[in-house]
XYZ file of C-alpha atoms in Angstrom:
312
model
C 63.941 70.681 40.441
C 67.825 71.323 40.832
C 67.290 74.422 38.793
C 64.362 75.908 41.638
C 66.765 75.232 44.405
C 69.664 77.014 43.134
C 71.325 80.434 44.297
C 71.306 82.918 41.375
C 73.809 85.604 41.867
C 71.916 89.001 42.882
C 71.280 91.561 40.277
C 73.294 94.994 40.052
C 72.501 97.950 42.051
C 71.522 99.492 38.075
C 69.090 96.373 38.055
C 66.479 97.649 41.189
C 68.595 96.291 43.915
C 70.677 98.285 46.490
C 72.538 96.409 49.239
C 71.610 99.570 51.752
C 68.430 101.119 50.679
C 67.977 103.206 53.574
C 71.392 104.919 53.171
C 73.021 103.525 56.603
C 76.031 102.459 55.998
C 79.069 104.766 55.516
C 80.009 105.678 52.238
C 83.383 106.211 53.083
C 85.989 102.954 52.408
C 87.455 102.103 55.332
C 90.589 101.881 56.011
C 91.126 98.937 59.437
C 91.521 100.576 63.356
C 92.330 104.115 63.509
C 95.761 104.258 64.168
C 96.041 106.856 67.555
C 97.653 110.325 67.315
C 101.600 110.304 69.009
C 100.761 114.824 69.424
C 98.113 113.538 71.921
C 98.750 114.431 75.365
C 96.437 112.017 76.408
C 97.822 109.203 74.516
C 101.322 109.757 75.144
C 100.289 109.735 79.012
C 98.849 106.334 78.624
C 101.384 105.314 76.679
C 103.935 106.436 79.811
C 101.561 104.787 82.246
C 101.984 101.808 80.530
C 105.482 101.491 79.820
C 106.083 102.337 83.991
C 103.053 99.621 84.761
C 105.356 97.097 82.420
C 108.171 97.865 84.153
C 107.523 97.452 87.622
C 105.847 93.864 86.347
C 109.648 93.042 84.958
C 111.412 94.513 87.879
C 109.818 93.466 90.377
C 109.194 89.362 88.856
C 112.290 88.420 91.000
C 111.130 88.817 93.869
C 107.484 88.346 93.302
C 107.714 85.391 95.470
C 109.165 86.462 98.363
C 106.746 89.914 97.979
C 104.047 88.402 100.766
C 106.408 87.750 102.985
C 108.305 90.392 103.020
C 105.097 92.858 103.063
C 103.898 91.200 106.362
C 106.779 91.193 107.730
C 107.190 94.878 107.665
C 103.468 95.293 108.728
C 103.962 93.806 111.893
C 107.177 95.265 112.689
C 106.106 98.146 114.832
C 104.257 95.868 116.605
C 107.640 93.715 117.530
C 109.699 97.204 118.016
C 106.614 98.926 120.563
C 106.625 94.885 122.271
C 110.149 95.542 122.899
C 110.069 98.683 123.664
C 107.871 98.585 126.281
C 109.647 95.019 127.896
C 113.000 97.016 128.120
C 111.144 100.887 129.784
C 108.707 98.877 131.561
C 108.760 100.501 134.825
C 108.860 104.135 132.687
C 105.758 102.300 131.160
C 104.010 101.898 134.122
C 104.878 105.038 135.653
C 103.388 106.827 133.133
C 100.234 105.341 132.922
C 100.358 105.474 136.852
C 100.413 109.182 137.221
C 99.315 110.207 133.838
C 96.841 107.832 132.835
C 95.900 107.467 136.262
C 95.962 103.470 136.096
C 95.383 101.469 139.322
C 98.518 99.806 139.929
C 98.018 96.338 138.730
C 95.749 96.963 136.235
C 98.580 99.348 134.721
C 100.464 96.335 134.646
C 97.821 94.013 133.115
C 97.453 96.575 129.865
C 101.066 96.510 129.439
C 101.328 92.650 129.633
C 98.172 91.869 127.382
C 99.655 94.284 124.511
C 103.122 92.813 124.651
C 101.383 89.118 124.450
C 98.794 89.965 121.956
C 101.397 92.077 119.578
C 104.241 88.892 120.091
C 101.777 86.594 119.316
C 99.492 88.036 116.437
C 102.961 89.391 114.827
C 104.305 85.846 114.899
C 101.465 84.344 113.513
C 101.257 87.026 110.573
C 104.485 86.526 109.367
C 104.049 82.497 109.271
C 100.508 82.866 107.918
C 98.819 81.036 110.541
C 95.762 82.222 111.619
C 96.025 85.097 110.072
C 92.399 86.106 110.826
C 92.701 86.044 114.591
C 96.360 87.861 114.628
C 94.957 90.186 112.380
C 91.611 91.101 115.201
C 94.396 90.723 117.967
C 96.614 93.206 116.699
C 93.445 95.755 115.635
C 92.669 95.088 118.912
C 95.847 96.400 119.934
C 96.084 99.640 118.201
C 92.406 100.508 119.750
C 93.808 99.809 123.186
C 96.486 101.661 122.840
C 94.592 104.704 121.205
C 92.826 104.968 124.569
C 95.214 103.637 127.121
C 97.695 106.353 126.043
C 95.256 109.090 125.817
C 96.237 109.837 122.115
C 92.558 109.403 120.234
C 92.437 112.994 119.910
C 95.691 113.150 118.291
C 95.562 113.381 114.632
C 98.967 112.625 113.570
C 98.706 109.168 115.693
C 94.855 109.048 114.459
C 95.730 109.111 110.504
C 99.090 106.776 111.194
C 96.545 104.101 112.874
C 94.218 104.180 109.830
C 97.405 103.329 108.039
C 98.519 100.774 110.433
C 94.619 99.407 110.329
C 95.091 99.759 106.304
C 98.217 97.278 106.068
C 96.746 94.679 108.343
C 93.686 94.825 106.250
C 95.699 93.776 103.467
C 97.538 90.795 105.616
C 93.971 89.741 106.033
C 93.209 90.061 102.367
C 96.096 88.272 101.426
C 95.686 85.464 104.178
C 91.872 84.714 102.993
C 90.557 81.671 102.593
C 87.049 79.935 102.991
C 85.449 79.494 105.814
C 82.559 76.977 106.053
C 79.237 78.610 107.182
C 78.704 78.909 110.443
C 75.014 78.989 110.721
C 73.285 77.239 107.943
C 70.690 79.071 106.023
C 72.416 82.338 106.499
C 73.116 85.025 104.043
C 77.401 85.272 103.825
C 79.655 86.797 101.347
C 81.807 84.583 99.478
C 85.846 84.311 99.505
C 86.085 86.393 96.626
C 83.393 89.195 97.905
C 85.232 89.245 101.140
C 88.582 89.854 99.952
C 87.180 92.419 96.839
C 85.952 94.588 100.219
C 88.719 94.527 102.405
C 91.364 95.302 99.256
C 89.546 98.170 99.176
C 89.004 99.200 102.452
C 92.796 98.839 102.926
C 93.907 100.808 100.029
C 91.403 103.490 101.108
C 93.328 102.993 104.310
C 96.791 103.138 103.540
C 97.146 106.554 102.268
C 96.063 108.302 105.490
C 99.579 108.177 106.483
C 101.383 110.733 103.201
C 97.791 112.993 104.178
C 99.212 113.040 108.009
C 102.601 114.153 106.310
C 101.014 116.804 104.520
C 98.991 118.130 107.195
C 102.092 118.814 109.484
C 105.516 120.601 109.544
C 106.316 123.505 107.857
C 105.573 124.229 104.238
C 108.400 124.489 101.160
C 108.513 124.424 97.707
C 110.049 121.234 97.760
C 107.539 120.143 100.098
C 104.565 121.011 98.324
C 105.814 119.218 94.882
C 106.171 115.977 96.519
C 102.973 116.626 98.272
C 101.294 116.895 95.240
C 102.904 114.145 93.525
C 102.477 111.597 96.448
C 98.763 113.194 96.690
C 98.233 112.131 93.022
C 99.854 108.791 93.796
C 97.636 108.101 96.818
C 94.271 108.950 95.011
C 95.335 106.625 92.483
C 95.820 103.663 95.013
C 92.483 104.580 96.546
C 90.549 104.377 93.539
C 92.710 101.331 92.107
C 93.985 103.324 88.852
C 97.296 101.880 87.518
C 97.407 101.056 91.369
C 100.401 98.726 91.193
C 103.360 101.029 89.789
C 101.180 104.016 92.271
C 102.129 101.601 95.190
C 105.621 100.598 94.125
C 106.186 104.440 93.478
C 105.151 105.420 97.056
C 106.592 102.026 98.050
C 109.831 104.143 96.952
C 108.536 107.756 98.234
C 107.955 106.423 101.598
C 111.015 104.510 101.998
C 113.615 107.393 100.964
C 111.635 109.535 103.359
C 111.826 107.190 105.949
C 115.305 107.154 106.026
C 115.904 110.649 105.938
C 113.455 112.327 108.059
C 112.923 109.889 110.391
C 116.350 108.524 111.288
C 116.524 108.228 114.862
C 119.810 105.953 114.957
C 121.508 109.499 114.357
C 119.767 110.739 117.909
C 121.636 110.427 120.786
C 119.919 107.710 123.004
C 119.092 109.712 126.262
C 117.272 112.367 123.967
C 113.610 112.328 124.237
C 113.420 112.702 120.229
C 114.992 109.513 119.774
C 111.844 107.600 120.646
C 108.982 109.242 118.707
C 111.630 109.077 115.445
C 111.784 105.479 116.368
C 108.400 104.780 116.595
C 107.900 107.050 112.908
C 110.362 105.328 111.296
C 108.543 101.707 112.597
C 104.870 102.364 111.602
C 105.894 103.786 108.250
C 107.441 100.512 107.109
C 104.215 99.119 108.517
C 102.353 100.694 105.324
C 105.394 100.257 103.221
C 104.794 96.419 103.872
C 101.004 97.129 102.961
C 102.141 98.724 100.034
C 104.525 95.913 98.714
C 101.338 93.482 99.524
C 98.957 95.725 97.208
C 102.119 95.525 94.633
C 101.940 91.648 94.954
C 98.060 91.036 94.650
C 96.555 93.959 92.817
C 93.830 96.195 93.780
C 91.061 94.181 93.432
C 87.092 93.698 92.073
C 86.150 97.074 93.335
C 88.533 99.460 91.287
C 88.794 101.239 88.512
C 91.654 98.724 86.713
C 89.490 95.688 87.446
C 86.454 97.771 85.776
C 88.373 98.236 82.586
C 88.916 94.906 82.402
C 85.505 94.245 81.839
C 84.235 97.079 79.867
């Protein structure tokens, strides 16, 4: 019996058996993973991508805590300077949506008191993370009012800068997310993780209106068209969520040094008109600078090309 059940060792091929009689298998030995080719362009570009991604993980670990906080911060902060702003030119306010706007008076000064309220309010609860969902709707609410009050819709430079704006807060939203129990039972309803994959999204899609807004005005260099391009590859990149951290911190960067140069308005004397539209530049772009830092801090998300290599 023990001799039936016992495993004789197969013949040789020369004996009638082949291992692959159908001829599949590759004749050729191998030799382990294919090591890849350093002449490559394409390689050495990944291999660049990922030494920058690596870096901006190590560089920016020190302050990866602080990160959320500082990114809201600097998301609400137009909305503090324009609250101000309007408290200390508040009869220039009111004249000017008086006999511009053509506000009846009283309700001029209703608008003007339900943005300063709404902006100190939803900008104070943003920054201490408290009810983040109804600051965030407050403050959108805001930049619609304002859009119209002011007469400015039309105006594409303010237009683009409010996606922006819109973008960032977005991304306060994203970051504030948490569940919510159903409020009508049997309904259909996204879950925490849904939600938040959709709004990353929609706010990095957001966020890069404001470098298109830079490149669709002034007048045209060199100089100006290499960063264009650069910043234009940076911001496709963010909006499809390829290597989208070190794209962020690098417009994170862009944005910042641009900020300070072209749009410094401390360097304007105070009775010149100028002075305020620099100011209120110089304000919303550390708005999406903050969004920026927040997309740095969390990633881009389920729906983006870095989460989808991930898995494939």
């Amino acid at each position: 019996m023990s001799a039936r059940i016992s495993l004789a060792r197969p013949p040789a091929a020369s004996g009638g058996y082949s291992p692959d009689p159908h001829g599949f298998s590759n004749s050729r030995p191998s030799s382990g993973y294919r090591a890849a080719n350093s002449d490559d362009p394409r390689e050495r570009l990944r291999a660049f991508a990922q030494t920058v991604e690596d870096n901006v993980e190590i560089y920016t670990q020190p302050l990866k805590p602080y990160l959320p906080a500082i990114g809201r911060f600097l998301i609400v902060v137009t909305f503090l300077e324009d609250s101000l702003r309007i408290i200390t030119q508040w009869s220039d306010q009111l004249w000017y949506l008086q006999r511009h706007r053509h506000f009846w008076w009283g309700f001029s000064h209703l608008f003007l008191l339900l943005n300063v309220i709404t902006m100190l309010f939803g900008s104070g609860a943003v920054i201490l993370k408290k009810h983040s969902e109804y600051a965030v709707g407050g403050l959108l609410g805001v930049v619609i009012l304002q859009a119209f009050g002011y007469g400015l819709i039309f105006d594409l430079n303010f237009f683009m800068r409010n996606l922006s704006v819109i973008g960032g807060l977005l991304m306060v939203f994203s970051d504030s997310m948490y569940t919510r129990k159903k409020l009508f039972a049997g309904l259909p309803s996204l879950s925490e993780t849904d939600r938040k994959k959709y709004f990353l999204l929609a706010g990095r899609v957001l966020l890069i209106f404001l470098f298109l807004g830079f490149m669709l005005r002034g007048t045209w260099s060199i100089g100006r068209a290499f960063v264009s391009v650069i910043g234009l590859a940076a911001c496709i990149m963010v909006a499809v969520g390829f290597k989208a951290k070190w794209s962020a911190a690098f417009l994170v960067i862009m944005l910042s040094v641009f900020n300070v140069f072209i749009n410094a308005w401390w360097s304007v004397h105070s009775a010149h008109p100028q002075r305020d539209f620099l100011k209120y530049d110089f304000f919303q772009t550390l708005s999406i600078v903050g969004g920026l830092i927040l997309l740095v801090n969390m990633g881009p998300g389920g729906l983006s090309v870095d989460e989808k290599k991930k898995t494939y």
